[in-house]
Amino acid sequence: MQRLRSILQRIDRKGYGAYKDLQGSYDLGPFTLFVDRVQRDPFAPPSLVRVRTKENGFEGALFGNGTRRVAFEDFLTRAVERALRRAVRGNRGSGGSGRMEIQRPSQVVLPRSSMVVEDGYVEARMAVGLPARGRSVDARGAEAMLLEELPRVVREALLPEGVDSRAARGHVETVEDADDLRRQLPGLGLVAYVANGAVLPRESGASDRPLGEGAVPFRSPEEYRVSVTLPNGGEVSGMGIPEGVTLVVGGGFHGKSTLLSALSWGVYDHVPGDGRELVVARRDAVKIRAEDGRSVAGVDISGMIGALPGGRATTSFSTPNASGSTSQAANIAEALEIGTSLLLVDEDTSATNFMIRDERMRELVQKEPISPFIDLVRPLYDSLGVSTVVVVGGVGDYLDVADRVILMEDYLARDATARAREVRDAFPARVPPGGSAGDVHAPRGRRVRASSIDLRRGKRETARGKGMHTIELGRERVELSYLEQLAEAGQTEAVARAIGEFAAGNRSRGVAEIVRGALDAVAENGLDSLGSFRGHPGELSLPRPQEVAAAINRIRSLEAAT
Ligand code: ADP
Ligand code: MG
């Protein structure tokens, strides 16, 4: 403590660069402070510090297995975030002076690099804007931040006496239950589960927090009720969605998209209070949407789309500008390539001519290369074992291909399978669906060229995330706004670094192989191993294989090796 104080006194009022002398580690009583990287000036990205407690005094049950450890790290990150808000004064001068931050988690629980819980310590990684007056060192401000505010944050968020142990236990147990429930799905023949009492609607289109007032809690129709036993919560009842083809129907604004969206987020665990704690789906579920304008690099979409105009083959389909329907077909092919057991499709975000082609159009337009999705859902399940949950309000023909029909009415789910059969028999479709589907298969053997990604084309060599929806690769910006299951910017950053490593490797490899290689290495060596860092890698979250692949597939310069 004395050493830190005397360095600060020595550099007071000197040029900002004198802060470089802080680099190193300091014993601050119950914890050690590591100053890993010092910013160049008050306007540059903040300095990076770690605080590591001298022991881990938390009860062992909070981090006794992998799932619990991740959940507890998530809990502590959020605790630090709250403590920072309480303890840190904030603005203390020019630029980022006075700011102190930790990675900001979304509503989901993920492995992150912001917090490390080991048997012998806990360590938080933070960013600190070292304070300046103009462009010179403000030693008194720095002393207040590092020797008063920071120790208070440690006391309130990283030491057992400051942490609400009941909340911590609840957090860990909630996550463990969700994880357990998700693991039970295949054995129960289910692709998704929505517990009774779950709150699905969100605060607004821009917020992932639960709707406060007026939310109608979920209640399972009798027909789909499944009881499960969870390690902490005991017996729970709710709606199990079986494998196969499930239709969600209902009038506009009755809660169809809300249900589907909750299922798509069910691939992740949620924090207590989210409302979707026990809404889970198979971990590899992929929401499929139209995305016209995206690029496609050598994807085999021949199972869904026949020969294109000019006789262009679709076994290796490339375009810088896909249409609504071809983009949706490519999205499915790529989901099959990386691996999925559940597709989620919403009419709201689908291309009409991808969903359906009616009888008259089949008659009028003979040269239609695209098999509409209605012709694909059965073969997808019957030959590939890939289930579908599809929301349709307006296309009754889907009744012919569904194993079951869930009707949303006033935000309540009802089983409408029997009624749908009656309707179907009373109004038979004249063209039986399935006719146009060829041999639906996962794409075969595509490899992509690392050399097509040029990280040096830009001002400096880069592969990094910019917010949640963009990755910068040299001069190229990869657009990820349509990845509806990307949860937070930390995942984007991790994906960017994984792509950077592949690009540096300069070999051609299959996309699934690239993704598996990167994520296996992370599983083995931790998120910290993703790329090289100046300072600590405190802002990474673990992405799913599906999102890593989706980002690679959206690189415009990407070329398939032939
Ligand atoms: P649909 O897709 O059937 O047209 P949405 O799912 O978009 O309907 O829902 C319409 C509106 O109703 C949204 O504003 C949504 O937040 C709200 N909503 C959905 N489910 C519920 C619920 N269980 N309780 C209260 N509001 C809900
Ligand atoms: Mg909708």
XYZ file of C-alpha atoms and ligand atoms in Angstrom:
590
model
C 0.000 0.000 0.000
C 2.820 2.310 0.978
C 4.657 1.543 -2.243
C 1.626 2.428 -4.378
C 1.153 5.628 -2.419
C 4.741 6.718 -2.816
C 4.786 6.052 -6.567
C 1.660 8.157 -6.889
C 3.215 10.983 -4.875
C 6.314 10.891 -7.024
C 4.412 11.156 -10.329
C 1.796 13.690 -9.222
C 1.280 16.470 -11.782
C 3.788 14.929 -14.169
C 2.845 14.171 -17.751
C 0.244 11.420 -18.061
C 2.873 8.996 -19.367
C 4.360 8.849 -15.878
C 1.465 6.555 -14.923
C 3.468 3.842 -16.703
C 5.419 3.518 -13.456
C 2.332 1.959 -11.874
C 2.666 -1.212 -13.892
C 3.212 -4.122 -11.513
C 1.547 -5.679 -8.491
C 0.720 -4.317 -5.029
C -0.203 -5.956 -1.779
C -3.299 -4.115 -0.561
C -4.134 -6.151 2.533
C -6.906 -8.642 1.770
C -6.112 -8.562 -1.941
C -3.399 -8.034 -4.509
C -3.775 -5.393 -7.182
C -2.195 -6.089 -10.558
C -1.801 -3.132 -12.874
C -1.426 -4.985 -16.176
C -1.588 -2.233 -18.711
C -1.494 1.529 -18.385
C -3.238 3.723 -20.918
C -1.245 6.281 -22.905
C -3.475 9.264 -22.213
C -6.795 9.981 -20.513
C -8.651 9.637 -23.807
C -7.172 6.239 -24.752
C -8.871 2.937 -23.869
C -8.745 2.565 -20.070
C -5.997 0.861 -18.101
C -6.407 -2.798 -17.235
C -6.182 -4.065 -13.680
C -6.915 -7.273 -11.820
C -7.729 -7.697 -8.164
C -7.045 -11.079 -6.598
C -8.112 -11.958 -3.083
C -5.607 -13.731 -0.839
C -7.939 -16.661 -0.285
C -11.256 -18.012 -1.445
C -13.350 -18.031 1.714
C -16.650 -18.815 0.015
C -18.379 -22.095 0.805
C -17.146 -24.793 -1.547
C -20.672 -25.725 -2.677
C -20.826 -22.481 -4.663
C -18.140 -23.649 -7.059
C -18.046 -27.400 -6.535
C -18.597 -28.401 -10.179
C -18.134 -26.794 -13.596
C -21.692 -25.533 -13.918
C -21.710 -24.074 -10.428
C -18.354 -22.427 -10.887
C -19.501 -20.642 -14.046
C -22.705 -19.584 -12.307
C -20.794 -18.305 -9.278
C -18.376 -16.372 -11.488
C -21.383 -14.851 -13.204
C -22.849 -13.951 -9.818
C -19.625 -12.280 -8.694
C -19.281 -10.291 -11.919
C -22.757 -8.902 -11.334
C -21.927 -8.229 -7.676
C -18.837 -6.265 -8.720
C -20.893 -4.350 -11.264
C -23.320 -3.290 -8.537
C -20.556 -2.475 -6.067
C -18.826 -0.326 -8.686
C -22.005 1.663 -9.106
C -22.178 2.243 -5.376
C -18.523 2.884 -4.637
C -17.103 4.691 -7.621
C -17.524 8.420 -7.933
C -17.087 8.344 -11.694
C -15.959 11.339 -13.662
C -12.788 12.824 -12.185
C -11.399 14.957 -14.956
C -10.553 14.744 -18.619
C -11.368 11.786 -20.884
C -12.196 8.589 -19.049
C -10.769 9.868 -15.763
C -12.361 8.209 -12.768
C -14.241 5.451 -14.535
C -14.028 1.903 -13.239
C -15.750 -0.919 -15.084
C -16.188 -4.639 -15.373
C -17.617 -6.600 -18.293
C -21.377 -6.133 -18.560
C -23.306 -9.394 -18.581
C -26.621 -9.824 -20.373
C -29.583 -11.760 -18.937
C -27.830 -15.049 -19.609
C -25.179 -16.875 -17.657
C -22.014 -17.623 -19.609
C -18.406 -18.492 -18.949
C -16.636 -15.123 -19.042
C -13.117 -13.859 -18.645
C -14.115 -11.058 -16.245
C -14.003 -13.336 -13.195
C -11.911 -16.291 -12.140
C -12.851 -18.434 -9.166
C -10.069 -20.755 -8.097
C -9.817 -22.884 -4.991
C -7.314 -20.423 -3.497
C -8.601 -17.034 -4.649
C -11.125 -15.082 -6.667
C -9.928 -12.628 -9.284
C -11.841 -9.843 -11.003
C -10.591 -8.156 -14.161
C -11.475 -4.509 -14.577
C -10.819 -1.411 -16.612
C -9.824 1.813 -14.888
C -9.626 5.311 -16.327
C -6.636 6.704 -14.422
C -7.532 10.286 -13.565
C -5.944 13.320 -15.152
C -6.119 17.052 -14.843
C -5.797 18.038 -18.446
C -2.993 15.752 -19.524
C -1.159 15.390 -16.254
C -1.338 12.832 -13.487
C -3.919 13.449 -10.752
C -2.328 11.428 -7.966
C -4.951 12.273 -5.347
C -7.725 11.115 -7.632
C -5.820 7.922 -8.397
C -5.230 7.313 -4.710
C -8.935 7.696 -3.986
C -9.765 5.243 -6.761
C -7.174 2.577 -6.062
C -6.927 2.825 -2.276
C -10.500 3.685 -1.289
C -13.018 2.882 -3.996
C -11.406 -0.336 -5.207
C -10.938 -1.862 -1.714
C -14.570 -1.080 -0.997
C -15.615 -2.927 -4.150
C -13.513 -5.899 -3.086
C -15.071 -5.889 0.387
C -18.609 -5.659 -0.954
C -18.352 -8.053 -3.862
C -15.384 -10.393 -3.611
C -15.061 -11.254 0.062
C -17.557 -13.577 1.800
C -18.494 -11.033 4.466
C -19.767 -8.578 1.851
C -21.623 -11.044 -0.353
C -25.214 -12.175 0.161
C -24.630 -15.884 0.477
C -28.286 -16.821 0.090
C -28.517 -14.939 -3.185
C -25.311 -16.583 -4.345
C -26.655 -20.031 -3.525
C -29.954 -19.243 -5.280
C -28.075 -18.079 -8.360
C -25.950 -21.188 -8.557
C -28.860 -23.543 -7.927
C -31.070 -21.861 -10.511
C -28.426 -22.279 -13.170
C -27.733 -25.856 -12.179
C -31.438 -26.696 -12.447
C -31.723 -25.175 -15.917
C -28.652 -27.013 -17.068
C -29.977 -30.271 -15.656
C -33.374 -29.742 -17.270
C -31.763 -29.144 -20.653
C -29.750 -32.323 -20.285
C -32.939 -34.265 -19.564
C -34.612 -33.181 -22.833
C -33.289 -35.903 -25.183
C -34.121 -38.676 -22.714
C -37.682 -37.363 -22.492
C -37.982 -37.159 -26.279
C -38.325 -33.378 -26.010
C -36.704 -30.504 -27.872
C -37.802 -27.765 -25.486
C -39.495 -27.161 -22.166
C -41.403 -24.225 -20.700
C -42.096 -24.447 -16.972
C -45.411 -23.328 -15.571
C -45.155 -19.839 -14.150
C -42.451 -18.741 -16.581
C -42.648 -15.138 -17.734
C -41.857 -14.985 -21.436
C -42.601 -11.415 -22.602
C -39.856 -8.822 -22.371
C -39.969 -5.251 -21.175
C -39.677 -3.882 -24.716
C -38.226 -4.663 -28.085
C -35.012 -3.055 -26.914
C -34.748 -4.696 -23.507
C -34.251 -8.310 -22.586
C -35.518 -7.815 -19.047
C -38.862 -9.324 -18.053
C -42.103 -7.465 -18.643
C -43.121 -6.133 -15.255
C -46.801 -5.368 -15.191
C -49.459 -7.338 -17.032
C -47.361 -10.353 -17.900
C -49.452 -13.513 -18.146
C -47.403 -16.353 -16.640
C -47.045 -19.480 -18.734
C -49.349 -22.442 -18.127
C -48.995 -25.722 -19.942
C -51.918 -27.239 -21.793
C -52.914 -30.558 -20.177
C -51.875 -32.451 -23.306
C -48.226 -31.385 -23.107
C -47.760 -31.451 -19.391
C -44.522 -33.079 -18.315
C -43.216 -33.272 -14.771
C -39.508 -33.313 -14.164
C -37.393 -33.529 -11.053
C -34.576 -31.041 -10.677
C -31.587 -31.289 -8.355
C -32.446 -28.161 -6.366
C -35.995 -27.168 -7.278
C -37.484 -30.635 -6.885
C -40.539 -31.512 -8.961
C -41.509 -29.005 -11.628
C -44.374 -29.089 -14.091
C -44.588 -27.477 -17.496
C -44.964 -27.881 -21.231
C -42.697 -30.316 -23.009
C -42.383 -29.855 -26.746
C -41.701 -33.285 -28.275
C -39.397 -34.006 -31.184
C -40.944 -33.683 -34.639
C -42.765 -30.822 -36.303
C -44.589 -28.425 -34.011
C -46.770 -25.632 -35.280
C -47.491 -22.533 -33.223
C -50.639 -20.832 -34.511
C -52.882 -18.044 -33.308
C -54.145 -14.596 -34.111
C -51.858 -11.616 -34.429
C -50.508 -10.244 -31.143
C -51.460 -13.327 -29.134
C -47.932 -14.243 -28.084
C -46.615 -16.600 -30.796
C -43.341 -14.828 -31.495
C -42.783 -14.278 -27.792
C -42.990 -18.009 -27.171
C -40.645 -18.815 -30.057
C -38.161 -16.191 -28.976
C -38.128 -17.553 -25.427
C -37.381 -20.990 -26.880
C -34.511 -19.574 -28.936
C -32.969 -18.097 -25.783
C -33.542 -21.423 -24.045
C -30.159 -22.534 -25.335
C -28.693 -20.437 -22.492
C -29.221 -20.369 -18.742
C -30.811 -17.236 -17.312
C -30.287 -15.288 -14.118
C -32.813 -15.580 -11.273
C -35.646 -13.122 -11.788
C -35.456 -13.280 -15.573
C -38.718 -15.188 -15.896
C -37.166 -17.730 -18.282
C -35.069 -19.582 -15.697
C -36.765 -22.859 -16.589
C -37.394 -22.269 -20.281
C -34.883 -24.457 -22.063
C -34.259 -25.784 -25.527
C -31.685 -28.138 -26.979
C -28.344 -26.399 -26.732
C -27.838 -26.585 -30.510
C -31.211 -25.052 -31.470
C -30.942 -22.481 -34.251
C -33.362 -19.713 -35.089
C -33.605 -19.471 -38.858
C -34.543 -16.220 -40.527
C -34.379 -14.465 -43.843
C -31.382 -12.244 -44.289
C -31.400 -10.858 -47.791
C -28.178 -9.224 -48.833
C -25.893 -11.556 -46.914
C -23.019 -13.246 -48.686
C -22.726 -17.007 -49.061
C -19.497 -18.886 -49.763
C -19.700 -22.253 -51.465
C -22.517 -23.772 -49.438
C -24.227 -26.921 -50.617
C -27.899 -25.958 -50.644
C -28.840 -28.534 -53.257
C -31.060 -30.350 -50.795
C -33.312 -27.316 -50.733
C -32.749 -25.472 -53.972
C -32.405 -26.990 -57.418
C -30.562 -25.520 -60.404
C -30.592 -21.733 -60.465
C -31.025 -19.526 -63.547
C -28.287 -20.154 -66.081
C -27.921 -23.713 -64.816
C -25.885 -22.617 -61.787
C -25.374 -25.592 -59.572
C -26.354 -25.311 -55.945
C -23.973 -27.916 -54.565
C -21.507 -25.101 -54.049
C -23.529 -21.937 -53.949
C -21.839 -18.567 -53.616
C -23.267 -15.089 -53.834
C -22.404 -11.657 -52.485
C -26.081 -10.850 -52.268
C -28.522 -13.592 -51.341
C -32.257 -13.137 -51.733
C -34.664 -13.554 -48.837
C -35.373 -17.169 -49.635
C -31.865 -18.235 -50.654
C -30.463 -16.619 -47.521
C -32.904 -18.582 -45.426
C -31.994 -21.797 -47.236
C -28.292 -21.049 -46.724
C -28.947 -20.408 -43.041
C -30.525 -23.842 -42.722
C -27.740 -25.553 -44.677
C -25.112 -23.897 -42.498
C -27.002 -24.827 -39.320
C -26.985 -28.445 -40.493
C -23.301 -28.164 -41.328
C -22.293 -27.096 -37.816
C -24.928 -29.384 -36.303
C -28.411 -28.801 -34.948
C -31.329 -30.858 -33.722
C -33.922 -28.076 -33.653
C -34.826 -25.313 -36.083
C -36.980 -22.390 -34.943
C -38.769 -20.469 -37.671
C -41.056 -17.460 -37.315
C -43.200 -16.246 -40.173
C -42.483 -12.666 -39.045
C -38.848 -12.990 -40.060
C -39.192 -15.360 -42.992
C -39.387 -14.815 -46.720
C -42.930 -15.564 -47.894
C -41.761 -17.557 -50.903
C -39.544 -19.584 -48.614
C -42.422 -20.561 -46.340
C -44.973 -21.546 -48.942
C -45.867 -21.728 -52.590
C -49.549 -22.081 -53.189
C -51.261 -24.147 -55.801
C -51.776 -21.359 -58.316
C -48.155 -20.307 -58.194
C -47.013 -23.893 -58.595
C -49.139 -23.938 -61.745
C -48.091 -20.563 -63.096
C -44.399 -20.617 -62.238
C -42.832 -23.868 -63.331
C -39.224 -22.785 -63.059
C -39.025 -22.448 -59.315
C -35.775 -23.843 -57.968
C -36.668 -23.305 -54.321
C -38.446 -25.949 -52.305
C -40.581 -24.033 -49.844
C -39.974 -24.829 -46.197
C -43.335 -26.557 -45.960
C -41.893 -29.248 -48.246
C -38.733 -29.525 -46.161
C -39.915 -29.869 -42.581
C -40.975 -33.508 -42.890
C -37.822 -34.749 -44.658
C -35.718 -32.715 -42.231
C -37.205 -34.667 -39.371
C -37.845 -38.022 -41.026
C -34.416 -38.394 -42.649
C -32.154 -36.146 -40.601
C -33.863 -36.190 -37.210
C -33.983 -32.391 -37.112
C -37.114 -31.108 -35.379
C -38.852 -27.828 -36.152
C -40.977 -25.383 -34.225
C -42.578 -23.042 -36.718
C -44.837 -20.057 -36.068
C -47.509 -19.551 -38.700
C -50.537 -17.353 -38.431
C -51.533 -17.247 -42.043
C -50.630 -20.473 -43.823
C -53.046 -23.302 -43.134
C -51.226 -25.739 -45.434
C -48.737 -26.297 -42.633
C -51.428 -28.270 -40.804
C -50.640 -31.104 -43.223
C -47.052 -31.474 -42.107
C -47.371 -30.890 -38.368
C -47.193 -33.537 -35.683
C -48.910 -31.163 -33.295
C -50.401 -27.711 -33.152
C -50.125 -25.283 -30.274
C -52.634 -22.447 -30.350
C -51.759 -19.178 -28.644
C -54.789 -17.281 -27.462
C -54.645 -14.317 -25.105
C -51.064 -15.329 -24.285
C -52.165 -18.789 -23.216
C -51.089 -21.966 -24.936
C -53.695 -24.553 -25.889
C -53.455 -27.810 -27.745
C -55.215 -27.519 -31.106
C -53.974 -30.722 -32.722
C -57.322 -32.510 -32.832
C -59.151 -29.437 -34.062
C -56.458 -28.934 -36.707
C -57.051 -32.492 -37.982
C -60.762 -31.772 -38.383
C -60.038 -28.563 -40.247
C -57.546 -30.347 -42.454
C -60.023 -33.076 -43.355
C -62.763 -30.559 -44.044
C -60.504 -28.398 -46.237
C -57.928 -30.722 -47.789
C -54.990 -29.113 -49.576
C -55.029 -30.007 -53.246
C -51.273 -30.202 -53.613
C -49.860 -32.550 -51.025
C -46.775 -30.957 -49.480
C -43.415 -32.609 -49.750
C -43.558 -32.997 -53.496
C -40.790 -30.628 -54.429
C -38.216 -31.649 -51.836
C -35.233 -33.413 -53.294
C -32.731 -35.271 -51.228
C -32.509 -33.152 -48.088
C -29.045 -33.563 -46.641
C -26.442 -31.766 -44.619
C -23.946 -29.883 -46.800
C -21.056 -32.014 -47.909
C -17.387 -31.384 -47.404
C -17.007 -27.632 -47.797
C -13.665 -26.137 -46.851
C -12.958 -22.430 -46.597
C -9.682 -20.684 -47.303
C -7.927 -18.920 -44.449
C -6.032 -16.850 -47.008
C -9.266 -15.225 -48.167
C -9.442 -13.394 -44.832
C -6.873 -10.615 -44.888
C -6.325 -9.067 -41.505
C -3.574 -6.788 -42.782
C -5.631 -4.936 -45.339
C -6.722 -2.387 -42.758
C -4.737 0.261 -40.973
C -3.474 -2.288 -38.498
C -3.843 -5.993 -38.128
C -7.161 -6.599 -36.451
C -9.676 -9.257 -35.650
C -11.882 -7.779 -33.021
C -15.441 -7.195 -31.965
C -17.089 -3.835 -32.131
C -20.155 -3.950 -29.928
C -22.333 -7.003 -30.187
C -23.165 -6.890 -33.870
C -19.945 -6.210 -35.738
C -16.581 -7.892 -36.161
C -13.700 -6.019 -37.742
C -11.315 -8.118 -39.792
C -8.716 -5.795 -41.261
C -10.808 -3.490 -43.383
C -13.817 -5.749 -43.529
C -16.765 -5.356 -41.193
C -18.710 -8.545 -40.620
C -22.343 -7.786 -39.936
C -23.982 -9.940 -37.234
C -27.228 -8.061 -36.514
C -29.324 -10.971 -37.688
C -27.797 -13.516 -35.346
C -30.735 -13.612 -32.984
C -29.058 -15.944 -30.515
C -25.965 -13.874 -29.933
C -26.338 -12.748 -26.325
C -23.617 -10.205 -25.567
C -20.639 -8.306 -26.907
C -18.208 -10.593 -25.075
C -19.241 -13.450 -27.334
C -18.647 -11.307 -30.399
C -15.159 -10.477 -29.148
C -14.412 -14.154 -28.555
C -15.671 -15.058 -32.025
C -13.493 -12.337 -33.548
C -10.423 -13.744 -31.841
C -11.221 -17.284 -32.935
C -11.544 -16.076 -36.525
C -8.278 -14.155 -36.151
C -6.470 -17.335 -35.176
C -7.900 -19.247 -38.110
C -6.990 -16.452 -40.524
C -3.432 -16.393 -39.214
C -3.141 -20.151 -39.695
C -3.369 -19.854 -43.475
C -4.916 -23.235 -44.168
C -8.164 -24.366 -45.729
C -10.456 -26.158 -43.335
C -14.071 -27.108 -42.873
C -16.114 -24.557 -40.957
C -17.228 -27.114 -38.378
C -13.617 -28.209 -37.979
C -12.441 -24.621 -37.413
C -15.149 -24.004 -34.851
C -14.621 -27.252 -33.014
C -10.877 -26.696 -32.934
C -11.279 -23.224 -31.458
C -13.879 -24.178 -28.862
C -12.088 -27.376 -27.829
C -9.003 -25.290 -27.133
C -11.093 -22.907 -25.037
C -12.633 -25.820 -23.130
C -9.137 -27.101 -22.450
C -7.254 -23.885 -21.696
C -9.953 -21.382 -20.806
C -11.188 -18.248 -22.535
C -7.930 -16.481 -21.688
C -6.216 -18.618 -24.307
C -8.132 -16.991 -27.161
C -5.471 -14.964 -28.889
C -2.827 -12.778 -27.379
C -3.627 -9.832 -25.189
C -1.996 -6.694 -24.022
C -3.065 -6.828 -20.429
C -5.869 -9.144 -19.374
C -8.625 -10.525 -21.611
C -11.394 -9.322 -19.311
C -14.166 -8.898 -21.842
C -14.767 -12.306 -23.379
C -17.844 -14.534 -23.105
C -18.147 -18.044 -24.443
C -20.036 -18.249 -27.748
C -21.887 -21.314 -29.027
C -20.437 -23.227 -31.983
C -23.500 -22.107 -33.947
C -22.670 -18.405 -33.592
C -18.970 -18.876 -34.303
C -19.871 -20.687 -37.515
C -22.505 -18.107 -38.416
C -19.950 -15.307 -38.082
C -17.423 -17.107 -40.277
C -20.141 -17.721 -42.834
C -20.904 -14.010 -43.019
C -17.376 -12.892 -43.889
C -17.816 -11.300 -47.306
C -14.323 -12.068 -48.504
C -14.621 -15.734 -47.482
C -13.894 -18.191 -50.277
C -14.577 -21.883 -50.403
C -11.581 -23.986 -51.389
C -12.271 -25.987 -54.504
P -47.673 -12.606 -32.197
O -46.363 -13.132 -32.648
O -48.667 -13.673 -31.911
O -48.228 -11.591 -33.135
P -46.188 -11.429 -30.024
O -45.515 -12.620 -29.461
O -45.388 -10.519 -30.865
O -47.515 -11.861 -30.807
O -46.791 -10.655 -28.777
C -47.541 -9.483 -28.931
C -47.373 -8.603 -27.712
O -47.867 -9.243 -26.559
C -45.936 -8.235 -27.421
O -45.869 -6.893 -27.059
C -45.575 -9.134 -26.250
O -44.604 -8.547 -25.414
C -46.890 -9.283 -25.529
N -46.968 -10.570 -24.834
C -46.607 -11.771 -25.323
N -46.796 -12.752 -24.410
C -47.291 -12.143 -23.307
C -47.684 -12.607 -22.008
N -47.579 -13.897 -21.667
N -48.131 -11.696 -21.132
C -48.231 -10.395 -21.460
N -47.868 -9.897 -22.656
C -47.406 -10.747 -23.584
Mg -45.320 -12.682 -34.393
